[in-house]
Amino acid sequence: MGVPKRKMSKARKRRRQAEWRKIDAPTLVNCPQCHELKETHRACLHCGYYKGKSVMSV
């Protein structure tokens, strides 16, 4: 079983624990069909198009 050789300082431990909270907001782009905002590499929720093809009915 692994045992730490040195004590981890409070600042280092807290910096490591806080890193997972730094999640960015999703990138939004304009849909080429209806010009509404949508996430990249996702089908548009307003018109149902993805890469110029209708992939779902709205």
XYZ file of N, CA and C in Angstrom:
174
model
N 0.843 -1.174 0.000
C 0.000 0.000 0.000
C 0.889 1.240 0.000
N 0.575 2.215 -0.847
C 1.400 3.408 -0.949
C 1.209 4.349 0.224
N 2.304 4.870 0.715
C 2.277 5.807 1.828
C 3.003 7.073 1.388
N 2.428 8.280 1.628
C 3.098 9.512 1.225
C 4.426 9.703 1.959
N 5.455 10.148 1.233
C 6.754 10.405 1.865
C 6.766 11.743 2.577
N 5.995 12.712 2.072
C 5.978 14.040 2.679
C 4.544 14.480 2.911
N 4.366 15.344 3.889
C 3.047 15.894 4.171
C 2.654 16.862 3.049
N 1.425 16.770 2.591
C 0.938 17.692 1.567
C 0.417 18.949 2.264
N 0.892 20.099 1.814
C 0.496 21.345 2.460
C -0.987 21.616 2.210
N -1.584 22.438 3.072
C -3.007 22.762 2.943
C -3.289 23.496 1.641
N -2.395 24.404 1.250
C -2.601 25.171 0.020
C -2.579 24.251 -1.203
N -1.624 23.332 -1.244
C -1.526 22.410 -2.380
C -2.744 21.493 -2.438
N -3.165 20.997 -1.283
C -4.315 20.100 -1.235
C -5.589 20.823 -1.674
N -5.792 22.046 -1.179
C -6.986 22.803 -1.528
C -6.998 23.226 -2.990
N -5.824 23.554 -3.540
C -5.733 23.907 -4.960
C -6.111 22.712 -5.819
N -5.644 21.528 -5.457
C -5.965 20.318 -6.210
C -7.459 19.985 -6.114
N -8.039 20.139 -4.935
C -9.444 19.820 -4.755
C -10.360 20.810 -5.460
N -9.916 22.058 -5.619
C -10.752 23.076 -6.244
C -10.689 23.030 -7.764
N -9.769 22.261 -8.331
C -9.571 22.264 -9.784
C -10.775 21.716 -10.537
N -11.479 20.731 -9.994
C -12.597 20.114 -10.715
C -13.784 21.059 -10.845
N -13.860 22.102 -10.023
C -14.985 23.046 -10.084
C -14.863 24.024 -11.248
N -13.696 24.086 -11.886
C -13.453 25.051 -12.956
C -13.938 24.494 -14.290
N -15.247 24.293 -14.399
C -15.838 23.761 -15.617
C -16.332 24.937 -16.448
N -15.947 24.953 -17.734
C -16.338 26.037 -18.618
C -17.766 25.854 -19.111
N -18.379 26.963 -19.510
C -19.695 26.916 -20.117
C -19.572 26.318 -21.521
N -20.617 25.655 -22.004
C -20.523 25.055 -23.343
C -20.412 26.127 -24.418
N -19.670 25.813 -25.485
C -19.492 26.735 -26.595
C -20.746 26.731 -27.454
N -21.274 27.912 -27.741
C -22.474 28.034 -28.557
C -22.126 28.641 -29.904
N -22.758 28.118 -30.966
C -22.570 28.621 -32.319
C -23.938 28.834 -32.942
N -23.982 29.589 -34.039
C -25.237 29.803 -34.751
C -25.533 28.613 -35.646
N -26.779 28.186 -35.657
C -27.228 27.120 -36.542
C -27.300 27.680 -37.965
N -26.735 26.979 -38.963
C -26.786 27.497 -40.332
C -28.192 27.486 -40.936
N -29.107 26.683 -40.403
C -30.462 26.592 -40.950
C -31.372 27.683 -40.387
N -31.487 27.743 -39.047
C -32.453 28.661 -38.424
C -31.783 29.829 -37.702
N -30.443 29.836 -37.629
C -29.658 30.913 -37.016
C -29.938 31.091 -35.518
N -30.343 30.026 -34.855
C -30.482 30.035 -33.399
C -29.179 29.515 -32.793
N -28.935 29.836 -31.529
C -27.744 29.337 -30.856
C -27.913 27.865 -30.512
N -26.838 27.083 -30.756
C -26.842 25.667 -30.419
C -25.439 25.274 -29.982
N -25.324 24.131 -29.317
C -24.014 23.625 -28.925
C -23.301 23.062 -30.146
N -21.975 23.104 -30.116
C -21.205 22.569 -31.227
C -21.331 21.048 -31.271
N -21.334 20.485 -32.472
C -21.416 19.041 -32.711
C -22.678 18.424 -32.120
N -23.767 19.185 -32.104
C -25.057 18.697 -31.624
C -26.123 19.094 -32.638
N -27.202 18.344 -32.683
C -28.318 18.712 -33.540
C -29.017 19.926 -32.942
N -29.534 20.790 -33.820
C -30.226 21.988 -33.370
C -31.570 21.590 -32.754
N -31.869 22.095 -31.581
C -33.117 21.753 -30.913
C -34.304 22.514 -31.480
N -34.047 23.591 -32.227
C -35.138 24.405 -32.774
C -35.620 23.878 -34.121
N -34.683 23.485 -35.002
C -35.085 23.042 -36.340
C -34.820 21.559 -36.576
N -33.982 20.905 -35.770
C -33.732 19.479 -35.915
C -32.691 19.121 -36.955
N -31.891 20.079 -37.405
C -30.890 19.821 -38.434
C -29.514 19.634 -37.813
N -28.704 18.792 -38.474
C -27.302 18.611 -38.110
C -26.529 18.356 -39.387
N -25.523 19.163 -39.638
C -24.695 19.083 -40.848
C -25.529 19.136 -42.120
N -26.546 19.997 -42.126
C -27.359 20.197 -43.319
C -28.410 19.146 -43.563
N -28.575 18.185 -42.669
C -29.564 17.120 -42.827
C -30.540 17.149 -41.660
N -31.788 16.831 -41.941
C -32.786 16.733 -40.888
C -32.599 15.408 -40.174
N -32.282 15.463 -38.886
C -32.008 14.242 -38.128
C -33.079 13.941 -37.085
N -33.940 14.923 -36.813
C -35.028 14.680 -35.860
C -36.176 15.631 -36.161
N -37.360 15.207 -35.821
C -38.537 16.059 -36.057
C -38.774 16.920 -34.821
N -39.147 18.151 -35.069
C -39.365 19.089 -33.970
C -40.852 19.399 -33.854
